[in-house]
DNA sequence: GATTCAATTGCAAACGTTTGCGTAATTTTT
DNA sequence: AAAAATTACGCAAACGTTTGCAATTGAATC
């Protein structure tokens, strides 16, 4: 890559100053129309392409957005990326995507590397380790360097930050309420990793809904899981091994729910008659499994789009912090649709 | 981002030349040990971080890899990204990820934008449109600009390029052979989009295997699909509406297979007794659906890792083109495991 | 006390591009 | 024909960093 043709090369070729070439290529008004045409044609012919690195240096603007996410293996994250790209590609931006695997050290390292590269802003969904140990110096450092930070999903500051999140509380509330409406008496919850905001909010939605309908929150019906089907399997087994078995399960996400579904079917319970199921995230496959899964859609792509818009507004000089909370939507399918209404 | 502290600011502060600061920060041997220490400590204190954009300009090396993929919503692509990151993060690289949505114009645009940003190389999996219309001038342009291009999965040049692919032919062969061993007599194939290499190779593996075992390839048992469950549903319906119904299906990928599975269950055929199923890609959920899906794993993460190694070797001066073909592996689960062996 | 040597530091160019200002050449106006 | 205005281009600095070479300093040697 050391032999790319530059504006200086063109200047030599045309025996003129680099500035003339620059003006010709940028359709500057104060340039002779013939020289402009000649230069443009020649530049196009030999495949000249502006080196945007020098522009980044000059303009202190790299036309690049840094994205730090804990994982990229779930629908939610990829949909966010799709949403970001849908808005930012037409705006001329590129995305630097960094996956932390829930590791704080990596998050810190990436944050620094993105700053070194002077990306125009960083969108971040915090890692679990960052949460668990309330580690936030790296974020504070980035902010003190006046790097714009936009939180997606997982944030820790209560105010004074830009963020785009889903109303997980409401989503969980809707899911639980739906199970109540379907006549479920003993609604279990598969609770996500503790430190993470989304897990907490979903659990809270579940709790508050039960209380609103006069139900007790039974600790035996709340199991801790990771965001994986394996974990859902374990938790479901433990639920079904208990004396008090659930007749409805609200899981922290769809992967967990798939795991639970497998166990339930293996033990010959019927879905949704014996046990109704509702997941979270509305992953594409949830509609196409042998039993279509009910799920709370958190409009993942929209999170990306909204984040992109927030970012663009910041680039346009909006200095006030903005916080968006998107509305989730309950999608009812076979796994929870009963004819029995209470 | 216009107020970042630079080496010049430090030079002013210490009343010395920028070069002294540079040498101090880089542990240059010819620098007084005390000044070095003082400068380093102060730089760390105020959070100075080298601007790598200027380094990119100077060294003609951006420590960034461009990645162009047709989609990011499937396991395969995200696993590739994980593989790339696993190797390239420790090596100090960042990834510019661009999703084309199978659109040629976008692919061309991104290719150009990545070149403008002077990424160190571009890994690309070609879009379907690029295939369908054999559009390759944009690739040729990039190559003529001496931008290193590494193909993943979907390529078009037969030689003289760097590439990392899976042996799709072999994977399809293994899947088909397995269905034959399971006693299937009428093995259908859900054939992916025509122009795409992987679809063609998988179809060829299916064909060659059938012929090897003395079976006819029945056109009625080969249905065209897109890479989606919806498409799998349609194709399965059309298969089951025919007079000659299959007793085994090899699908071009797992999503399609999930769609087919749904139809098969709705029509009360038993899996695997009436119809055995094998998919491709071994997506994580395939093991955890109510019926665990047999599938050909194409070691998606390994593709990313191998691509990363190929890239690094190119960065280290390896100029010869390298081509890697990874071995797929058949994972047998419930959906095809019969007790009947032929 | 003059010379040599080593240890530090400064200078300036380079990477590729843009842009304000100056200037030459050409045209228009008086 | 002289003055003014216009047109088109060049010069040089700037963005932040590195690095070969020159320069300075101080100490050691003759």
XYZ file of C-alpha atoms (C1' of nucleotides) in Angstrom:
744
model
C 0.000 0.000 0.000
C 2.970 2.318 -0.224
C 2.551 3.226 -3.858
C -0.826 4.922 -3.973
C -1.023 7.899 -6.308
C -1.242 11.205 -4.474
C -2.134 14.752 -5.305
C 1.562 15.504 -5.478
C 2.031 12.897 -8.160
C -0.699 14.530 -10.174
C 0.898 17.925 -9.602
C 4.153 16.617 -11.033
C 2.352 15.125 -13.975
C 0.581 18.401 -14.780
C 3.488 20.595 -13.774
C 1.360 22.580 -11.377
C 0.926 23.028 -7.644
C -0.826 20.450 -5.464
C -3.342 23.098 -4.546
C -4.430 23.374 -8.148
C -5.049 19.643 -8.302
C -6.954 19.796 -5.065
C -9.149 22.609 -6.333
C -9.728 20.877 -9.636
C -10.828 17.663 -7.952
C -13.089 19.480 -5.524
C -14.823 21.608 -8.171
C -13.490 24.766 -6.644
C -15.049 27.796 -8.409
C -11.745 29.610 -8.934
C -10.292 27.114 -11.343
C -10.133 27.089 -15.098
C -12.824 24.840 -16.422
C -10.566 23.131 -18.925
C -7.764 22.330 -16.513
C -10.388 21.072 -14.114
C -11.801 18.729 -16.700
C -8.411 17.495 -17.862
C -7.267 16.821 -14.323
C -10.499 15.144 -13.274
C -10.472 12.881 -16.280
C -6.896 11.875 -15.796
C -7.387 11.325 -12.081
C -10.350 9.111 -12.738
C -8.514 7.217 -15.444
C -5.626 6.234 -13.237
C -7.944 5.474 -10.315
C -6.884 8.262 -8.022
C -8.725 8.176 -4.711
C -8.376 10.788 -2.047
C -6.490 9.673 1.054
C -8.947 10.358 3.836
C -6.339 9.818 6.516
C -4.792 13.172 5.749
C -8.251 14.697 5.846
C -8.903 13.172 9.228
C -5.734 14.746 10.490
C -6.587 18.093 8.992
C -10.247 18.227 9.923
C -9.981 16.430 13.261
C -12.798 14.244 12.104
C -12.395 10.661 10.950
C -15.858 9.891 9.655
C -15.719 6.752 11.744
C -17.832 5.597 14.644
C -16.434 3.246 17.257
C -18.770 0.516 18.464
C -17.979 -1.521 21.564
C -20.268 -4.429 22.358
C -19.943 -7.301 24.797
C -20.815 -9.941 22.247
C -21.806 -10.274 18.630
C -23.314 -13.723 18.588
C -26.917 -12.777 19.283
C -29.582 -11.333 17.091
C -29.910 -8.237 19.238
C -26.351 -7.067 18.648
C -26.291 -7.788 14.952
C -29.593 -5.997 14.516
C -28.156 -2.969 16.278
C -25.235 -3.001 13.867
C -27.650 -3.235 10.948
C -29.530 -0.261 12.303
C -26.356 1.759 12.732
C -25.203 0.970 9.233
C -28.571 1.713 7.682
C -28.283 5.318 8.834
C -24.548 5.873 8.847
C -23.566 4.354 5.530
C -25.495 6.983 3.544
C -23.941 9.620 5.784
C -20.481 8.486 4.729
C -19.367 6.849 7.954
C -17.517 3.657 8.655
C -17.901 1.507 11.765
C -15.082 0.212 13.924
C -16.629 -2.739 15.674
C -15.046 -4.116 18.843
C -16.289 -7.142 20.746
C -15.276 -7.366 24.382
C -16.591 -10.827 25.270
C -17.852 -9.265 28.492
C -14.249 -8.626 29.486
C -13.452 -5.342 31.182
C -9.764 -5.283 30.292
C -10.597 -5.661 26.629
C -13.232 -2.971 26.855
C -10.701 -0.596 28.320
C -8.113 -1.512 25.716
C -10.568 -1.003 22.850
C -11.812 2.274 24.258
C -8.259 3.534 24.304
C -7.463 2.244 20.853
C -10.543 3.884 19.418
C -9.566 7.126 21.074
C -6.050 6.803 19.651
C -7.687 6.449 16.250
C -9.726 9.561 16.989
C -13.068 8.080 16.019
C -15.771 10.725 16.017
C -17.689 9.052 18.831
C -18.015 5.740 20.618
C -21.206 3.773 21.097
C -20.851 1.306 23.891
C -22.777 -1.398 25.623
C -20.876 -2.132 28.818
C -19.422 -5.536 29.566
C -20.613 -7.650 32.434
C -17.294 -7.362 34.250
C -17.501 -3.599 34.047
C -20.860 -3.864 35.734
C -19.980 -6.435 38.296
C -17.103 -4.410 39.662
C -18.489 -0.946 38.918
C -15.402 -0.119 36.927
C -15.836 3.182 35.246
C -12.524 5.026 35.192
C -12.005 4.129 31.555
C -15.306 5.724 30.642
C -14.551 8.775 32.753
C -11.157 9.055 31.079
C -12.765 8.951 27.642
C -15.257 11.593 28.665
C -12.542 13.802 30.141
C -10.793 13.543 26.790
C -14.061 14.897 25.431
C -14.688 11.810 23.354
C -18.458 11.619 22.785
C -19.848 8.458 24.361
C -23.258 7.030 23.598
C -24.556 4.190 25.694
C -26.674 1.474 24.206
C -28.623 -0.885 26.460
C -26.126 -1.162 29.240
C -25.123 2.063 30.942
C -24.359 3.056 34.492
C -24.674 6.789 34.773
C -28.130 7.856 35.685
C -27.984 11.194 33.937
C -25.572 13.424 32.080
C -24.918 10.864 29.387
C -26.314 10.103 25.974
C -28.098 6.852 25.767
C -30.541 4.731 23.843
C -32.185 1.887 25.669
C -35.298 -0.232 25.587
C -37.895 -0.076 28.285
C -37.031 -3.510 29.580
C -39.196 -2.994 32.608
C -42.241 -2.450 30.479
C -41.399 -5.376 28.199
C -41.153 -7.694 31.172
C -44.341 -6.282 32.584
C -46.187 -6.942 29.343
C -44.870 -10.482 29.135
C -45.847 -11.290 32.704
C -49.229 -9.657 32.354
C -49.851 -11.659 29.221
C -49.093 -14.902 31.062
C -51.508 -13.846 33.789
C -54.160 -13.154 31.191
C -53.539 -16.593 29.756
C -54.507 -18.009 33.113
C -51.095 -18.893 34.483
C -51.058 -19.203 38.263
C -47.410 -19.938 38.966
C -45.279 -17.830 36.696
C -41.570 -18.508 36.845
C -38.851 -16.174 35.742
C -35.463 -17.094 34.335
C -33.391 -14.201 35.616
C -30.371 -13.014 33.628
C -26.921 -12.226 35.024
C -27.373 -10.136 38.122
C -25.174 -7.130 37.569
C -26.617 -6.250 34.209
C -29.210 -3.508 33.963
C -31.406 -5.324 31.480
C -31.644 -8.370 33.739
C -32.559 -6.208 36.686
C -35.166 -4.245 34.804
C -36.790 -7.366 33.409
C -36.915 -8.916 36.832
C -38.410 -5.734 38.212
C -41.078 -5.712 35.505
C -41.929 -9.282 36.407
C -42.077 -8.473 40.125
C -44.121 -5.324 39.828
C -46.597 -6.954 37.489
C -47.152 -9.907 39.799
C -47.698 -7.559 42.708
C -50.080 -5.425 40.743
C -52.195 -8.517 40.135
C -52.004 -9.522 43.777
C -49.549 -12.370 43.303
C -46.662 -13.248 45.519
C -43.141 -13.330 44.073
C -42.015 -16.832 44.904
C -38.235 -17.139 45.140
C -38.493 -20.785 44.184
C -39.845 -19.725 40.826
C -36.972 -17.399 40.028
C -33.847 -19.037 38.637
C -30.586 -17.453 37.743
C -29.314 -18.044 34.201
C -26.730 -16.897 31.707
C -27.793 -15.783 28.249
C -27.515 -19.254 26.724
C -29.757 -22.225 25.916
C -27.568 -24.497 28.044
C -28.323 -22.305 30.994
C -32.024 -22.386 30.157
C -31.934 -26.153 30.157
C -30.403 -26.306 33.597
C -32.791 -23.785 35.037
C -35.833 -25.503 33.532
C -34.721 -28.843 34.929
C -34.353 -27.345 38.337
C -37.802 -25.760 38.037
C -39.449 -28.994 36.975
C -37.711 -30.968 39.689
C -39.351 -28.807 42.344
C -42.576 -29.593 44.071
C -44.140 -26.361 42.985
C -43.950 -26.455 39.224
C -44.617 -23.409 37.080
C -47.423 -23.224 34.558
C -45.850 -20.240 32.845
C -42.291 -19.120 32.293
C -41.006 -15.716 31.376
C -37.382 -15.996 30.314
C -34.827 -13.232 30.171
C -34.223 -14.003 26.504
C -35.154 -16.325 23.675
C -32.043 -18.487 23.761
C -32.738 -19.335 27.381
C -36.343 -19.966 26.444
C -35.341 -22.401 23.707
C -33.364 -24.345 26.252
C -36.314 -24.413 28.611
C -38.630 -25.479 25.814
C -36.451 -28.474 25.073
C -36.603 -29.701 28.663
C -40.329 -29.139 28.903
C -40.968 -31.173 25.773
C -38.621 -33.941 26.853
C -40.618 -34.281 30.038
C -43.812 -34.401 28.050
C -45.426 -31.262 29.290
C -47.501 -29.538 26.694
C -46.769 -26.031 25.488
C -48.690 -23.829 26.053
C -51.393 -25.900 27.786
C -49.280 -27.123 30.706
C -46.630 -24.488 30.596
C -46.824 -21.257 28.643
C -43.603 -19.626 27.499
C -42.575 -16.079 26.739
C -39.063 -15.031 25.811
C -37.353 -11.740 25.139
C -35.643 -10.269 22.045
C -37.837 -11.838 19.372
C -34.971 -13.452 17.532
C -35.797 -14.442 13.951
C -35.862 -18.167 14.660
C -38.371 -17.786 17.450
C -41.143 -17.596 14.885
C -39.914 -20.647 12.998
C -39.188 -23.272 15.580
C -41.591 -26.212 15.736
C -43.421 -24.283 18.418
C -43.424 -20.616 17.556
C -42.179 -18.699 20.536
C -43.924 -15.702 22.066
C -41.434 -12.995 22.759
C -40.931 -9.363 23.650
C -39.394 -7.519 20.760
C -37.096 -4.763 21.861
C -36.798 -3.333 18.380
C -33.103 -4.028 18.225
C -32.597 -2.491 14.817
C -34.308 0.656 15.979
C -31.833 0.982 18.817
C -29.096 1.095 16.225
C -30.975 3.584 14.092
C -31.807 5.829 17.014
C -28.231 5.690 18.221
C -27.071 6.669 14.753
C -29.433 9.638 14.728
C -28.287 10.698 18.149
C -24.710 10.467 16.947
C -25.410 12.528 13.843
C -27.126 15.197 15.885
C -24.052 15.382 18.103
C -21.877 15.751 15.029
C -24.097 18.630 14.031
C -23.308 20.464 17.198
C -26.001 19.268 19.591
C -24.254 19.413 22.929
C -27.079 18.573 25.269
C -27.314 14.990 26.361
C -30.138 12.970 24.921
C -31.779 9.899 26.334
C -34.137 7.707 24.380
C -36.169 4.852 25.742
C -37.752 2.713 23.065
C -41.054 0.931 23.524
C -40.916 -2.865 23.448
C -43.662 -4.903 21.850
C -45.067 -8.235 22.924
C -45.373 -10.698 20.042
C -47.771 -13.499 20.935
C -47.282 -16.840 19.229
C -48.064 -20.499 19.886
C -45.924 -20.934 22.963
C -48.234 -18.806 25.100
C -51.489 -18.472 23.169
C -54.212 -20.245 25.099
C -57.929 -20.093 24.620
C -58.344 -19.691 28.334
C -58.595 -16.070 29.373
C -58.780 -15.046 32.982
C -12.669 16.245 19.550
C -10.721 19.324 18.511
C -8.985 19.844 21.838
C -6.922 16.713 22.288
C -3.493 17.262 23.776
C -0.691 16.776 21.293
C 3.025 16.310 21.415
C 3.386 19.967 20.543
C 1.420 20.959 23.614
C 3.767 18.886 25.719
C 6.733 20.476 23.973
C 5.433 23.922 24.902
C 4.884 22.808 28.452
C 8.421 21.479 28.808
C 9.979 24.155 26.621
C 11.602 21.615 24.373
C 11.226 20.291 20.852
C 8.412 17.925 19.851
C 11.050 15.392 18.873
C 12.266 15.246 22.465
C 8.763 14.485 23.666
C 8.391 11.849 21.012
C 11.632 10.180 22.012
C 10.774 10.339 25.683
C 7.414 8.698 25.140
C 8.872 6.004 22.920
C 11.709 5.086 25.287
C 14.265 6.142 22.747
C 17.763 5.200 24.031
C 19.329 8.618 23.325
C 17.283 10.510 25.858
C 18.104 11.641 29.350
C 16.527 9.250 31.774
C 15.195 11.966 34.037
C 13.561 14.031 31.322
C 12.088 10.844 29.991
C 10.578 9.970 33.323
C 9.251 13.465 33.959
C 7.674 13.675 30.546
C 6.164 10.208 30.711
C 4.656 10.840 34.091
C 3.161 14.136 33.091
C 1.852 12.724 29.825
C 0.183 9.901 31.680
C -1.230 12.239 34.269
C -3.026 14.436 31.778
C -4.157 11.452 29.747
C -2.090 12.047 26.649
C -2.714 9.430 23.992
C -0.841 9.252 20.743
C -2.835 10.225 17.670
C -2.528 7.205 15.437
C -3.959 9.017 12.449
C -0.709 10.881 12.001
C 1.131 7.607 12.312
C -1.034 6.061 9.649
C -0.160 8.909 7.350
C 3.510 8.608 8.132
C 3.849 4.854 8.049
C 1.313 4.192 5.301
C -0.198 1.630 7.574
C -3.437 2.114 9.452
C -3.502 -0.970 11.667
C -7.033 -1.518 10.453
C -8.581 -4.344 8.481
C -11.602 -3.757 6.282
C -14.253 -6.473 6.354
C -17.017 -6.579 3.756
C -19.748 -9.137 4.241
C -23.141 -9.585 2.586
C -25.011 -9.936 5.844
C -24.394 -10.017 9.542
C -27.556 -11.650 10.771
C -26.402 -15.262 10.706
C -24.210 -17.222 13.022
C -21.670 -17.901 10.311
C -20.794 -14.257 9.778
C -20.666 -13.313 13.421
C -18.467 -16.310 14.140
C -16.097 -15.187 11.392
C -15.910 -11.785 13.027
C -15.204 -13.409 16.382
C -12.410 -15.396 14.785
C -10.918 -12.325 13.165
C -11.007 -10.394 16.407
C -9.562 -13.228 18.442
C -6.369 -13.038 16.405
C -6.250 -9.389 15.396
C -7.068 -7.709 18.685
C -3.863 -8.944 20.348
C -1.984 -7.846 17.225
C -3.242 -4.304 17.708
C -5.669 -4.110 14.833
C -9.140 -2.671 14.525
C -11.868 -3.925 12.222
C -13.931 -1.802 9.865
C -17.011 -3.886 9.303
C -19.231 -3.200 6.305
C -22.458 -5.041 5.535
C -23.621 -4.964 1.936
C -27.017 -6.646 2.249
C -26.094 -8.571 -0.873
C -26.116 -5.300 -2.794
C -23.422 -4.772 -5.385
C -23.564 -0.986 -5.401
C -23.012 -0.902 -1.661
C -20.169 -3.362 -1.924
C -18.486 -1.147 -4.486
C -19.061 1.946 -2.393
C -17.644 0.311 0.739
C -14.667 -1.075 -1.123
C -13.858 2.426 -2.288
C -14.404 3.968 1.102
C -12.141 1.428 2.764
C -9.496 2.155 0.162
C -9.886 5.879 0.784
C -9.268 5.121 4.451
C -6.193 3.124 3.443
C -7.024 0.062 5.487
C -4.169 -2.416 5.439
C -6.206 -5.046 3.648
C -9.780 -5.991 2.855
C -11.429 -9.306 3.621
C -14.472 -9.782 1.514
C -17.281 -12.225 0.996
C -18.933 -11.201 -2.259
C -22.557 -10.163 -2.455
C -25.114 -12.137 -4.360
C -25.628 -9.353 -6.896
C -21.916 -9.296 -7.583
C -22.171 -12.977 -8.344
C -25.361 -12.908 -10.334
C -24.006 -10.366 -12.760
C -20.332 -11.342 -12.609
C -19.446 -7.802 -11.630
C -15.814 -7.632 -10.747
C -14.395 -4.319 -11.933
C -14.484 -2.955 -8.396
C -12.364 -5.843 -7.184
C -9.985 -5.474 -10.101
C -9.729 -1.770 -9.354
C -8.876 -2.466 -5.734
C -6.254 -4.999 -6.790
C -4.771 -2.614 -9.348
C -4.445 -0.113 -6.527
C -2.456 -2.853 -4.844
C -4.902 -3.137 -1.969
C -4.547 -6.645 -0.531
C -7.802 -8.546 -0.920
C -8.618 -11.736 0.928
C -11.701 -13.664 -0.039
C -13.750 -15.487 2.509
C -16.323 -18.066 1.403
C -17.502 -16.341 -1.710
C -14.889 -15.611 -4.334
C -14.800 -15.690 -8.094
C -11.217 -15.878 -9.201
C -10.027 -19.399 -9.549
C -6.427 -18.649 -8.738
C -4.110 -15.730 -8.114
C -6.040 -14.573 -5.089
C -5.844 -15.120 -1.359
C -8.760 -16.959 0.033
C -10.092 -18.963 2.922
C -13.084 -21.169 2.260
C -14.761 -24.270 3.555
C -14.920 -27.451 1.564
C -18.633 -27.120 0.986
C -18.568 -29.918 -1.506
C -17.244 -32.315 1.058
C -19.655 -31.122 3.708
C -22.593 -31.712 1.410
C -21.206 -35.072 0.454
C -20.925 -36.108 4.092
C -24.454 -34.970 4.840
C -25.926 -36.814 1.886
C -23.916 -39.944 2.575
C -25.095 -39.878 6.160
C -28.731 -39.739 5.022
C -28.071 -42.688 2.742
C -26.541 -44.601 5.625
C -29.623 -43.787 7.663
C -31.642 -45.628 5.050
C -33.162 -42.696 3.189
C -34.290 -43.587 -0.298
C -35.541 -40.246 -1.613
C -33.234 -37.546 -0.446
C -34.306 -34.036 -1.260
C -32.072 -30.995 -1.376
C -33.013 -27.426 -0.591
C -30.714 -25.602 -2.961
C -29.429 -22.130 -2.042
C -29.355 -19.093 -4.310
C -27.973 -20.193 -7.644
C -25.172 -17.774 -8.353
C -23.416 -18.313 -5.072
C -20.438 -20.629 -4.913
C -21.413 -22.237 -1.629
C -24.834 -23.159 -2.980
C -23.306 -24.665 -6.069
C -20.696 -26.616 -4.177
C -23.245 -28.007 -1.751
C -25.496 -29.046 -4.587
C -22.552 -30.668 -6.324
C -21.644 -32.593 -3.165
C -25.233 -33.815 -2.972
C -25.246 -34.833 -6.644
C -21.901 -36.573 -6.660
C -22.720 -38.480 -3.508
C -26.021 -39.722 -4.855
C -24.341 -40.834 -8.057
C -21.595 -42.571 -6.175
C -24.229 -44.636 -4.385
C -26.023 -45.355 -7.634
C -28.950 -43.025 -7.028
C -30.585 -40.789 -9.573
C -30.725 -37.042 -8.969
C -34.428 -36.324 -9.171
C -35.167 -32.721 -10.172
C -38.467 -32.922 -8.335
C -36.564 -33.364 -5.100
C -34.414 -30.283 -5.549
C -36.026 -27.005 -4.545
C -34.617 -23.555 -4.822
C -34.543 -21.490 -1.616
C -33.154 -18.314 -0.122
C -31.178 -18.451 3.130
C -34.256 -17.980 5.338
C -36.708 -20.100 7.326
C -39.617 -18.623 5.366
C -38.069 -19.939 2.222
C -37.562 -23.325 3.865
C -41.230 -23.434 4.756
C -42.303 -22.795 1.200
C -39.919 -25.336 -0.237
C -40.943 -27.987 2.277
C -44.596 -27.427 1.512
C -43.951 -27.806 -2.152
C -41.990 -31.010 -1.486
C -44.720 -32.507 0.672
C -47.410 -31.567 -1.824
C -45.741 -33.686 -4.471
C -46.557 -37.282 -5.206
C -43.017 -38.371 -4.591
C -42.283 -37.278 -1.051
C -38.793 -37.264 0.377
C -37.755 -39.355 3.354
C -34.647 -37.277 3.909
C -33.798 -33.639 3.361
C -30.437 -32.013 3.135
C -30.857 -28.259 3.379
C -28.409 -25.609 2.277
C -28.403 -24.161 5.785
C -29.923 -24.498 9.235
C -32.373 -21.615 8.971
C -33.917 -23.206 5.912
C -33.954 -26.502 7.766
C -35.798 -24.983 10.702
C -38.474 -23.790 8.311
C -38.756 -27.222 6.762
C -38.909 -28.834 10.200
C -41.867 -26.692 11.116
C -43.859 -27.768 8.057
C -42.956 -31.403 8.532
C -44.175 -31.365 12.117
C -47.351 -29.496 11.232
C -48.180 -32.203 8.749
C -47.516 -34.832 11.397
C -44.581 -36.544 9.815
C -42.111 -37.841 12.318
C -38.538 -36.671 12.461
C -36.326 -38.561 11.826
C -38.417 -41.694 11.281
C -40.497 -40.417 8.338
C -38.168 -37.702 7.225
C -34.592 -37.239 8.346
C -33.095 -33.770 8.311
C -29.599 -32.416 7.945
C -28.745 -28.743 7.770
C -25.580 -26.756 7.244
C -23.641 -24.270 9.426
C -24.325 -25.820 12.815
C -25.802 -22.676 14.310
C -25.856 -22.662 18.108
C -29.619 -23.088 18.356
C -29.603 -26.183 16.167
C -28.557 -28.236 19.172
C -31.225 -26.748 21.408
C -34.414 -26.780 19.419
C -37.061 -29.281 20.527
C -35.598 -31.623 17.952
C -31.853 -31.235 17.877
C -30.793 -30.655 14.326
C -28.045 -32.562 12.579
C -25.840 -30.186 10.705
C -22.576 -29.741 8.877
C -20.298 -27.431 10.812
C -18.124 -25.328 8.588
C -15.966 -24.103 11.444
C -17.024 -20.522 10.937
C -14.824 -19.110 13.649
C -11.846 -20.897 12.167
C -12.449 -19.184 8.863
C -12.050 -15.878 10.657
C -8.952 -17.044 12.479
C -7.343 -18.449 9.368
C -8.149 -15.284 7.447
C -6.550 -13.257 10.205
C -3.404 -15.371 10.048
C -3.280 -15.049 6.294
C -3.628 -11.308 6.678
C -0.847 -11.106 9.243
C 1.451 -13.138 7.057
C 0.781 -10.693 4.219
C 1.593 -7.814 6.531
C 4.862 -9.567 7.263
C 5.823 -9.481 3.646
C 4.439 -12.749 2.296
C 3.618 -11.884 -1.280
C 2.595 -15.224 -2.624
C -1.101 -15.922 -2.716
C -2.416 -18.399 -0.224
C -5.506 -20.508 -0.419
C -6.932 -22.420 2.489
C -9.778 -24.880 2.372
C -11.070 -25.881 5.773
C -12.557 -29.272 6.526
C -16.222 -29.339 7.477
C -17.561 -31.716 10.092
C -20.867 -33.517 10.208
C -22.586 -33.250 13.571
C -25.235 -35.924 13.958
C -28.164 -35.191 16.265
C -31.775 -36.286 16.698
C -33.106 -34.993 13.414
C -31.278 -37.632 11.402
C -30.192 -40.310 13.875
C -32.086 -43.487 13.091
C -31.446 -46.965 14.344
C -31.859 -48.244 10.848
C -28.561 -48.652 9.066
C -28.407 -49.694 5.455
C 44.091 25.250 27.398
C 43.052 23.081 23.128
C 40.997 18.829 21.372
C 38.189 14.849 21.236
C 34.354 12.348 22.498
C 29.932 11.175 24.197
C 25.475 12.440 25.633
C 21.476 15.075 24.705
C 18.631 17.933 22.253
C 16.923 20.747 18.231
C 15.907 21.300 13.292
C 13.478 20.161 9.385
C 11.421 17.135 6.271
C 8.055 13.815 5.441
C 3.214 11.568 5.096
C -1.446 13.814 1.843
C -4.617 17.240 1.790
C -6.876 21.884 2.218
C -7.089 26.890 2.235
C -6.072 31.916 3.103
C -3.301 34.991 0.990
C -0.374 36.779 -2.464
C 0.713 37.447 -7.310
C 0.901 37.123 -12.047
C -1.579 37.373 -16.223
C -5.393 38.810 -18.621
C -9.334 41.525 -19.376
C -12.272 45.452 -18.647
C -13.035 50.197 -17.614
C -11.893 54.990 -17.792
C -2.762 54.168 -22.638
C -3.111 53.944 -17.808
C -5.796 52.189 -14.028
C -8.763 48.946 -12.163
C -10.848 44.665 -11.904
C -10.997 39.885 -12.772
C -9.247 35.259 -13.366
C -6.293 31.584 -12.356
C -2.724 29.749 -10.147
C 1.349 29.204 -6.619
C 3.122 29.516 -1.875
C 3.160 28.039 2.604
C 1.167 26.692 6.771
C -1.474 23.447 9.166
C -2.997 18.713 11.155
C 0.432 15.126 14.737
C 4.079 12.274 14.658
C 8.779 10.231 13.619
C 13.672 10.324 12.410
C 18.222 11.320 10.133
C 21.326 14.725 10.773
C 23.267 18.764 12.773
C 24.226 21.377 16.829
C 24.999 22.122 21.497
C 26.676 21.021 25.909
C 29.671 19.193 29.171
C 33.202 16.217 30.462
C 37.359 13.779 29.604
C 41.820 13.449 27.296
C 46.215 15.131 25.636
